[in-house]
Amino acid sequence: MEYRYNTDVSAYKYSVSDLVLTREQRDFYEINGYLLIPKLIPDYLLDRCCNRFMDLCHGRVPRNEITMMKDISRMKLGNQGEYLFGKAQDILWDEEFYEYARFPKMLDYIESFIGPNVMAMHSMFINKQPDIGTNSSRHPVHQDLHYFPFRPANMIVASWTACVPVTVDNGCLYVLPGTHTGDLYPHNYPEPKDGEINKMYHEVKTNNNHDDHKKVFLEMDKGDTVFFHPLLLHGSGINKTQGFRKAISVHYASSNCNYIDVSGTTQDNIKNEIIDVMAKKGITNVDYTFAWKHRCRLIRGNKANL
């Protein structure tokens, strides 16, 4: 079945085709910057991803290029396993997680947003542990574009899927609808520091407190998937339960995007932080785009600039 790409940019700015999106869904995404699709990912696939994360936590499978990120407050307590690791990052080359990244029904939505040439650029399995009073399980309000040295922003979209039921109590995502139409704000670590904060969990730094945009808390069932624009302001609360809030997320970009030099911009701080991390791993004399060129993967269509 053929489908068309919308050439009237005045009608749609943030999606490119009606492959699977209805007119109502496209309109909602245009206005709000996010779209939630119920039960998009099957349970069996999410269970496999959860099991893979547990295997990684306990060293039962090789990590290869996956970065296992520790919750710093729990690390100080000597926690182990899923109590210690809050995230598995750069999971695109793992055979189990890759099945999520390339799930055909999800890619049809991705293609509707950014077009047929789809690169997976950033990937992570998120394990929000029960908070131990340090607030380290929260993620302050931020914009994902802060981390990305490629543009245009409208050709980037995130998928975020609940692997277990996600509620306000266990720290669901919240979004500020409509903020995707604004600017990329400066980001940095919270000041004054509110409890422990994990590495690179930057928050928006702006005099605008966004009172015009009320937070919408995205409570989700297992398999529900939310897609959102990289400029959308969002975050997540602390996990007040004794369970683990697990989710999996991939950021996709059109391969027709281009890398940019973020030097001298508000992204200078995250660029320098990541370059320092690479240097500690023995990777020196490289620019910021190196980190992205070696973590991305072509998922659908043709490779172009990224």
Tab-separated table of C-alpha atoms in Angstrom:
chain	number	residue	atom	x	y	z
A	1	MET	CA	0.000	0.000	0.000
A	2	GLU	CA	1.398	3.360	-0.998
A	3	TYR	CA	1.341	6.314	1.344
A	4	ARG	CA	2.118	9.955	0.824
A	5	TYR	CA	4.515	12.373	2.450
A	6	ASN	CA	2.932	15.670	3.352
A	7	THR	CA	4.551	18.459	1.359
A	8	ASP	CA	2.527	21.239	2.967
A	9	VAL	CA	4.849	22.225	5.817
A	10	SER	CA	2.338	24.781	7.028
A	11	ALA	CA	-0.036	21.907	7.749
A	12	TYR	CA	2.422	19.570	9.495
A	13	LYS	CA	5.796	20.566	10.885
A	14	TYR	CA	6.607	17.659	13.194
A	15	SER	CA	5.594	14.587	11.168
A	16	VAL	CA	6.166	13.680	7.540
A	17	SER	CA	3.722	10.957	6.547
A	18	ASP	CA	0.400	9.305	7.243
A	19	LEU	CA	1.842	5.787	7.126
A	20	VAL	CA	0.201	4.823	10.436
A	21	LEU	CA	-0.713	8.135	12.060
A	22	THR	CA	-4.299	9.266	11.882
A	23	ARG	CA	-5.133	12.915	11.309
A	24	GLU	CA	-6.107	13.194	14.970
A	25	GLN	CA	-2.793	11.698	16.096
A	26	ARG	CA	-0.766	13.995	13.872
A	27	ASP	CA	-2.688	17.008	15.104
A	28	PHE	CA	-2.150	15.965	18.723
A	29	TYR	CA	1.610	15.556	18.190
A	30	GLU	CA	1.832	18.911	16.398
A	31	ILE	CA	0.192	20.708	19.303
A	32	ASN	CA	1.611	18.773	22.255
A	33	GLY	CA	4.938	17.305	21.118
A	34	TYR	CA	4.183	13.770	22.273
A	35	LEU	CA	1.882	10.869	21.419
A	36	LEU	CA	1.076	7.794	23.510
A	37	ILE	CA	0.193	4.533	21.733
A	38	PRO	CA	-1.298	1.822	24.012
A	39	LYS	CA	0.050	-1.757	23.978
A	40	LEU	CA	2.349	-1.243	21.009
A	41	ILE	CA	5.106	-3.618	22.145
A	42	PRO	CA	4.230	-7.253	23.047
A	43	ASP	CA	4.901	-8.596	26.532
A	44	TYR	CA	7.219	-11.378	25.350
A	45	LEU	CA	9.666	-8.887	23.828
A	46	LEU	CA	9.716	-6.690	26.922
A	47	ASP	CA	10.204	-9.728	29.165
A	48	ARG	CA	13.242	-10.689	27.094
A	49	CYS	CA	14.663	-7.183	27.525
A	50	CYS	CA	14.075	-7.273	31.286
A	51	ASN	CA	15.782	-10.651	31.550
A	52	ARG	CA	18.702	-9.384	29.510
A	53	PHE	CA	19.140	-6.439	31.845
A	54	MET	CA	19.192	-8.776	34.845
A	55	ASP	CA	21.791	-10.962	33.119
A	56	LEU	CA	23.947	-7.871	32.539
A	57	CYS	CA	23.547	-6.758	36.157
A	58	HIS	CA	24.817	-10.096	37.443
A	59	GLY	CA	27.537	-10.622	34.834
A	60	ARG	CA	25.892	-13.640	33.249
A	61	VAL	CA	26.429	-12.287	29.703
A	62	PRO	CA	29.213	-10.143	28.251
A	63	ARG	CA	28.546	-6.408	28.249
A	64	ASN	CA	30.493	-5.773	25.046
A	65	GLU	CA	29.854	-2.090	24.209
A	66	ILE	CA	27.005	-1.611	26.711
A	67	THR	CA	27.639	0.917	29.480
A	68	MET	CA	26.121	-0.067	32.822
A	69	MET	CA	25.391	3.104	34.793
A	70	LYS	CA	25.333	2.956	38.582
A	71	ASP	CA	23.079	4.883	40.929
A	72	ILE	CA	25.699	6.864	42.852
A	73	SER	CA	23.735	6.943	46.105
A	74	ARG	CA	23.347	3.158	46.061
A	75	MET	CA	26.963	2.645	45.034
A	76	LYS	CA	28.012	4.330	48.300
A	77	LEU	CA	25.907	1.777	50.193
A	78	GLY	CA	27.542	-1.155	48.441
A	79	ASN	CA	24.385	-2.286	46.622
A	80	GLN	CA	24.679	-4.885	43.857
A	81	GLY	CA	22.680	-6.164	40.867
A	82	GLU	CA	19.505	-4.347	39.896
A	83	TYR	CA	19.688	-2.372	43.151
A	84	LEU	CA	22.937	-0.799	41.904
A	85	PHE	CA	22.497	-0.339	38.155
A	86	GLY	CA	20.014	2.305	37.057
A	87	LYS	CA	20.580	2.082	33.353
A	88	ALA	CA	22.104	0.039	30.533
A	89	GLN	CA	23.167	2.440	27.794
A	90	ASP	CA	24.170	1.894	24.138
A	91	ILE	CA	22.238	-1.341	23.769
A	92	LEU	CA	21.678	-1.297	19.994
A	93	TRP	CA	24.240	-3.983	19.240
A	94	ASP	CA	22.864	-6.468	21.748
A	95	GLU	CA	20.711	-9.072	20.001
A	96	GLU	CA	17.961	-9.034	22.629
A	97	PHE	CA	17.573	-5.248	22.970
A	98	TYR	CA	17.904	-4.810	19.201
A	99	GLU	CA	14.626	-6.666	18.747
A	100	TYR	CA	12.932	-3.751	20.497
A	101	ALA	CA	14.786	-1.097	18.472
A	102	ARG	CA	13.747	-2.664	15.173
A	103	PHE	CA	10.211	-3.787	16.088
A	104	PRO	CA	8.322	-3.255	12.786
A	105	LYS	CA	5.112	-1.750	14.151
A	106	MET	CA	7.073	0.792	16.151
A	107	LEU	CA	9.265	1.674	13.191
A	108	ASP	CA	6.143	2.462	11.168
A	109	TYR	CA	5.379	5.175	13.721
A	110	ILE	CA	8.987	6.362	13.681
A	111	GLU	CA	8.904	6.570	9.882
A	112	SER	CA	5.700	8.587	10.079
A	113	PHE	CA	7.494	11.158	12.226
A	114	ILE	CA	10.919	11.408	10.551
A	115	GLY	CA	10.783	9.648	7.181
A	116	PRO	CA	12.023	6.357	5.693
A	117	ASN	CA	15.760	6.603	6.455
A	118	VAL	CA	15.887	5.723	10.141
A	119	MET	CA	18.987	5.742	12.339
A	120	ALA	CA	18.817	4.660	15.966
A	121	MET	CA	21.141	7.147	17.671
A	122	HIS	CA	20.809	6.641	21.419
A	123	SER	CA	19.448	3.666	23.345
A	124	MET	CA	18.943	2.667	26.941
A	125	PHE	CA	17.189	0.285	29.294
A	126	ILE	CA	16.102	2.244	32.372
A	127	ASN	CA	15.783	0.690	35.812
A	128	LYS	CA	14.419	3.216	38.319
A	129	GLN	CA	15.137	1.681	41.709
A	130	PRO	CA	13.176	2.387	44.903
A	131	ASP	CA	14.350	5.761	46.190
A	132	ILE	CA	16.357	5.575	49.418
A	133	GLY	CA	15.769	9.152	50.499
A	134	THR	CA	18.391	10.800	48.300
A	135	ASN	CA	16.034	11.675	45.415
A	136	SER	CA	18.551	10.042	43.072
A	137	SER	CA	15.779	8.125	41.317
A	138	ARG	CA	14.314	11.305	39.824
A	139	HIS	CA	15.277	12.833	36.485
A	140	PRO	CA	15.024	16.638	36.529
A	141	VAL	CA	13.089	18.444	33.794
A	142	HIS	CA	15.187	18.566	30.635
A	143	GLN	CA	15.217	18.496	26.831
A	144	ASP	CA	16.854	15.569	25.072
A	145	LEU	CA	18.230	17.777	22.293
A	146	HIS	CA	20.694	19.122	24.872
A	147	TYR	CA	22.654	15.882	24.415
A	148	PHE	CA	22.548	15.613	20.607
A	149	PRO	CA	25.036	17.155	18.125
A	150	PHE	CA	22.822	16.632	15.082
A	151	ARG	CA	19.965	18.515	13.471
A	152	PRO	CA	17.287	19.355	12.444
A	153	ALA	CA	15.401	18.722	15.665
A	154	ASN	CA	12.151	18.007	13.839
A	155	MET	CA	13.750	14.933	12.257
A	156	ILE	CA	14.470	13.362	15.648
A	157	VAL	CA	11.959	11.457	17.782
A	158	ALA	CA	12.159	9.295	20.911
A	159	SER	CA	10.334	6.091	21.738
A	160	TRP	CA	9.844	5.230	25.423
A	161	THR	CA	8.102	1.982	26.365
A	162	ALA	CA	6.936	0.850	29.794
A	163	CYS	CA	8.245	-2.642	30.609
A	164	VAL	CA	6.086	-2.759	33.743
A	165	PRO	CA	3.067	-0.681	34.797
A	166	VAL	CA	4.276	2.888	35.315
A	167	THR	CA	2.555	5.191	37.794
A	168	VAL	CA	3.065	8.492	39.583
A	169	ASP	CA	4.101	6.494	42.650
A	170	ASN	CA	6.955	4.672	40.914
A	171	GLY	CA	8.179	7.739	39.036
A	172	CYS	CA	6.423	7.895	35.663
A	173	LEU	CA	7.406	10.366	32.979
A	174	TYR	CA	5.833	13.792	33.011
A	175	VAL	CA	5.746	16.137	30.034
A	176	LEU	CA	5.060	19.836	29.537
A	177	PRO	CA	2.840	19.817	26.440
A	178	GLY	CA	3.628	22.324	23.716
A	179	THR	CA	7.155	23.150	24.872
A	180	HIS	CA	8.585	21.418	21.786
A	181	THR	CA	7.784	24.603	19.838
A	182	GLY	CA	10.257	26.622	21.935
A	183	ASP	CA	14.018	26.944	22.145
A	184	LEU	CA	16.765	24.694	23.432
A	185	TYR	CA	17.527	26.003	26.928
A	186	PRO	CA	20.833	25.883	28.822
A	187	HIS	CA	21.173	22.811	31.056
A	188	ASN	CA	23.361	21.915	34.027
A	189	TYR	CA	23.298	20.035	37.322
A	190	PRO	CA	20.698	21.190	39.877
A	191	GLU	CA	21.817	24.009	42.168
A	192	PRO	CA	21.411	23.956	45.066
A	193	LYS	CA	21.912	20.226	44.927
A	194	ASP	CA	18.724	18.440	45.977
A	195	GLY	CA	20.020	15.135	47.278
A	196	GLU	CA	22.173	12.890	45.092
A	197	ILE	CA	21.990	13.247	41.323
A	198	ASN	CA	23.236	10.779	38.750
A	199	LYS	CA	25.908	11.512	36.147
A	200	MET	CA	24.748	13.689	33.228
A	201	TYR	CA	21.251	14.122	34.697
A	202	HIS	CA	21.190	17.800	33.732
A	203	GLU	CA	18.172	20.032	34.201
A	204	VAL	CA	16.905	23.068	32.323
A	205	LYS	CA	18.377	26.373	33.505
A	206	THR	CA	16.047	29.218	32.566
A	207	ASN	CA	14.235	32.096	34.214
A	208	ASN	CA	11.045	30.867	32.568
A	209	ASN	CA	9.305	28.623	35.076
A	210	HIS	CA	6.868	27.387	32.407
A	211	ASP	CA	3.797	28.177	34.492
A	212	ASP	CA	1.847	28.310	31.252
A	213	HIS	CA	2.521	24.611	30.724
A	214	LYS	CA	1.050	22.226	33.262
A	215	LYS	CA	2.790	18.914	33.790
A	216	VAL	CA	1.016	15.879	32.363
A	217	PHE	CA	1.933	12.648	34.150
A	218	LEU	CA	2.068	9.711	31.762
A	219	GLU	CA	0.861	6.681	33.662
A	220	MET	CA	1.305	3.705	31.355
A	221	ASP	CA	0.612	-0.020	31.196
A	222	LYS	CA	3.193	-2.574	30.129
A	223	GLY	CA	3.773	-2.237	26.378
A	224	ASP	CA	2.440	1.323	26.121
A	225	THR	CA	4.805	3.534	24.130
A	226	VAL	CA	5.126	7.301	24.081
A	227	PHE	CA	6.832	9.129	21.222
A	228	PHE	CA	8.120	12.643	21.839
A	229	HIS	CA	10.013	15.505	20.226
A	230	PRO	CA	13.601	16.235	21.428
A	231	LEU	CA	12.725	19.802	22.493
A	232	LEU	CA	9.802	18.707	24.663
A	233	LEU	CA	10.424	19.528	28.311
A	234	HIS	CA	10.010	16.379	30.386
A	235	GLY	CA	11.325	14.528	33.419
A	236	SER	CA	10.352	11.864	35.931
A	237	GLY	CA	9.709	11.732	39.656
A	238	ILE	CA	11.188	9.588	42.388
A	239	ASN	CA	10.183	5.971	42.854
A	240	LYS	CA	8.222	5.890	46.115
A	241	THR	CA	7.480	2.151	45.869
A	242	GLN	CA	9.557	-0.904	46.733
A	243	GLY	CA	9.451	-2.155	43.143
A	244	PHE	CA	11.531	-1.313	40.085
A	245	ARG	CA	10.174	0.938	37.333
A	246	LYS	CA	11.619	-0.522	34.155
A	247	ALA	CA	11.424	1.013	30.670
A	248	ILE	CA	13.293	0.914	27.367
A	249	SER	CA	13.940	3.874	25.107
A	250	VAL	CA	15.545	4.655	21.748
A	251	HIS	CA	16.088	8.003	20.061
A	252	TYR	CA	15.759	7.859	16.300
A	253	ALA	CA	16.872	10.404	13.712
A	254	SER	CA	16.585	10.637	9.968
A	255	SER	CA	19.912	9.676	8.412
A	256	ASN	CA	19.472	12.855	6.368
A	257	CYS	CA	20.226	14.880	9.505
A	258	ASN	CA	23.680	16.430	9.806
A	259	TYR	CA	26.197	16.567	12.621
A	260	ILE	CA	26.889	20.066	13.921
A	261	ASP	CA	29.640	21.667	15.989
A	262	VAL	CA	28.133	22.553	19.377
A	263	SER	CA	31.246	24.393	20.586
A	264	GLY	CA	30.412	27.784	22.017
A	265	THR	CA	26.734	26.901	22.478
A	266	THR	CA	24.675	25.920	25.510
A	267	GLN	CA	25.702	22.315	24.757
A	268	ASP	CA	29.369	22.991	25.478
A	269	ASN	CA	29.132	21.574	29.004
A	270	ILE	CA	27.665	18.209	28.020
A	271	LYS	CA	30.108	17.972	25.124
A	272	ASN	CA	33.072	18.494	27.466
A	273	GLU	CA	31.678	16.058	30.022
A	274	ILE	CA	31.315	13.278	27.470
A	275	ILE	CA	34.744	13.970	25.968
A	276	ASP	CA	36.198	13.664	29.500
A	277	VAL	CA	34.416	10.335	29.966
A	278	MET	CA	35.854	9.065	26.673
A	279	ALA	CA	39.329	10.217	27.686
A	280	LYS	CA	39.105	8.184	30.902
A	281	LYS	CA	38.389	5.174	28.691
A	282	GLY	CA	41.514	5.899	26.646
A	283	ILE	CA	39.711	7.522	23.721
A	284	THR	CA	41.484	10.819	23.053
A	285	ASN	CA	41.949	13.351	20.237
A	286	VAL	CA	38.370	12.945	19.003
A	287	ASP	CA	35.502	15.398	18.730
A	288	TYR	CA	32.028	15.131	20.244
A	289	THR	CA	30.481	13.562	17.150
A	290	PHE	CA	32.796	10.557	17.530
A	291	ALA	CA	30.712	9.382	20.485
A	292	TRP	CA	27.597	9.361	18.321
A	293	LYS	CA	29.036	7.956	15.113
A	294	HIS	CA	30.127	4.831	16.998
A	295	ARG	CA	26.946	4.202	18.962
A	296	CYS	CA	24.284	4.565	16.240
A	297	ARG	CA	22.835	1.931	13.905
A	298	LEU	CA	20.877	2.021	10.656
A	299	ILE	CA	17.456	0.524	11.334
A	300	ARG	CA	15.411	1.164	8.193
A	301	GLY	CA	15.990	2.689	4.759
A	302	ASN	CA	19.319	4.100	3.628
A	303	LYS	CA	22.281	5.609	5.437
A	304	ALA	CA	23.053	9.171	4.432
A	305	ASN	CA	24.800	11.775	6.625
A	306	LEU	CA	24.706	10.309	10.130
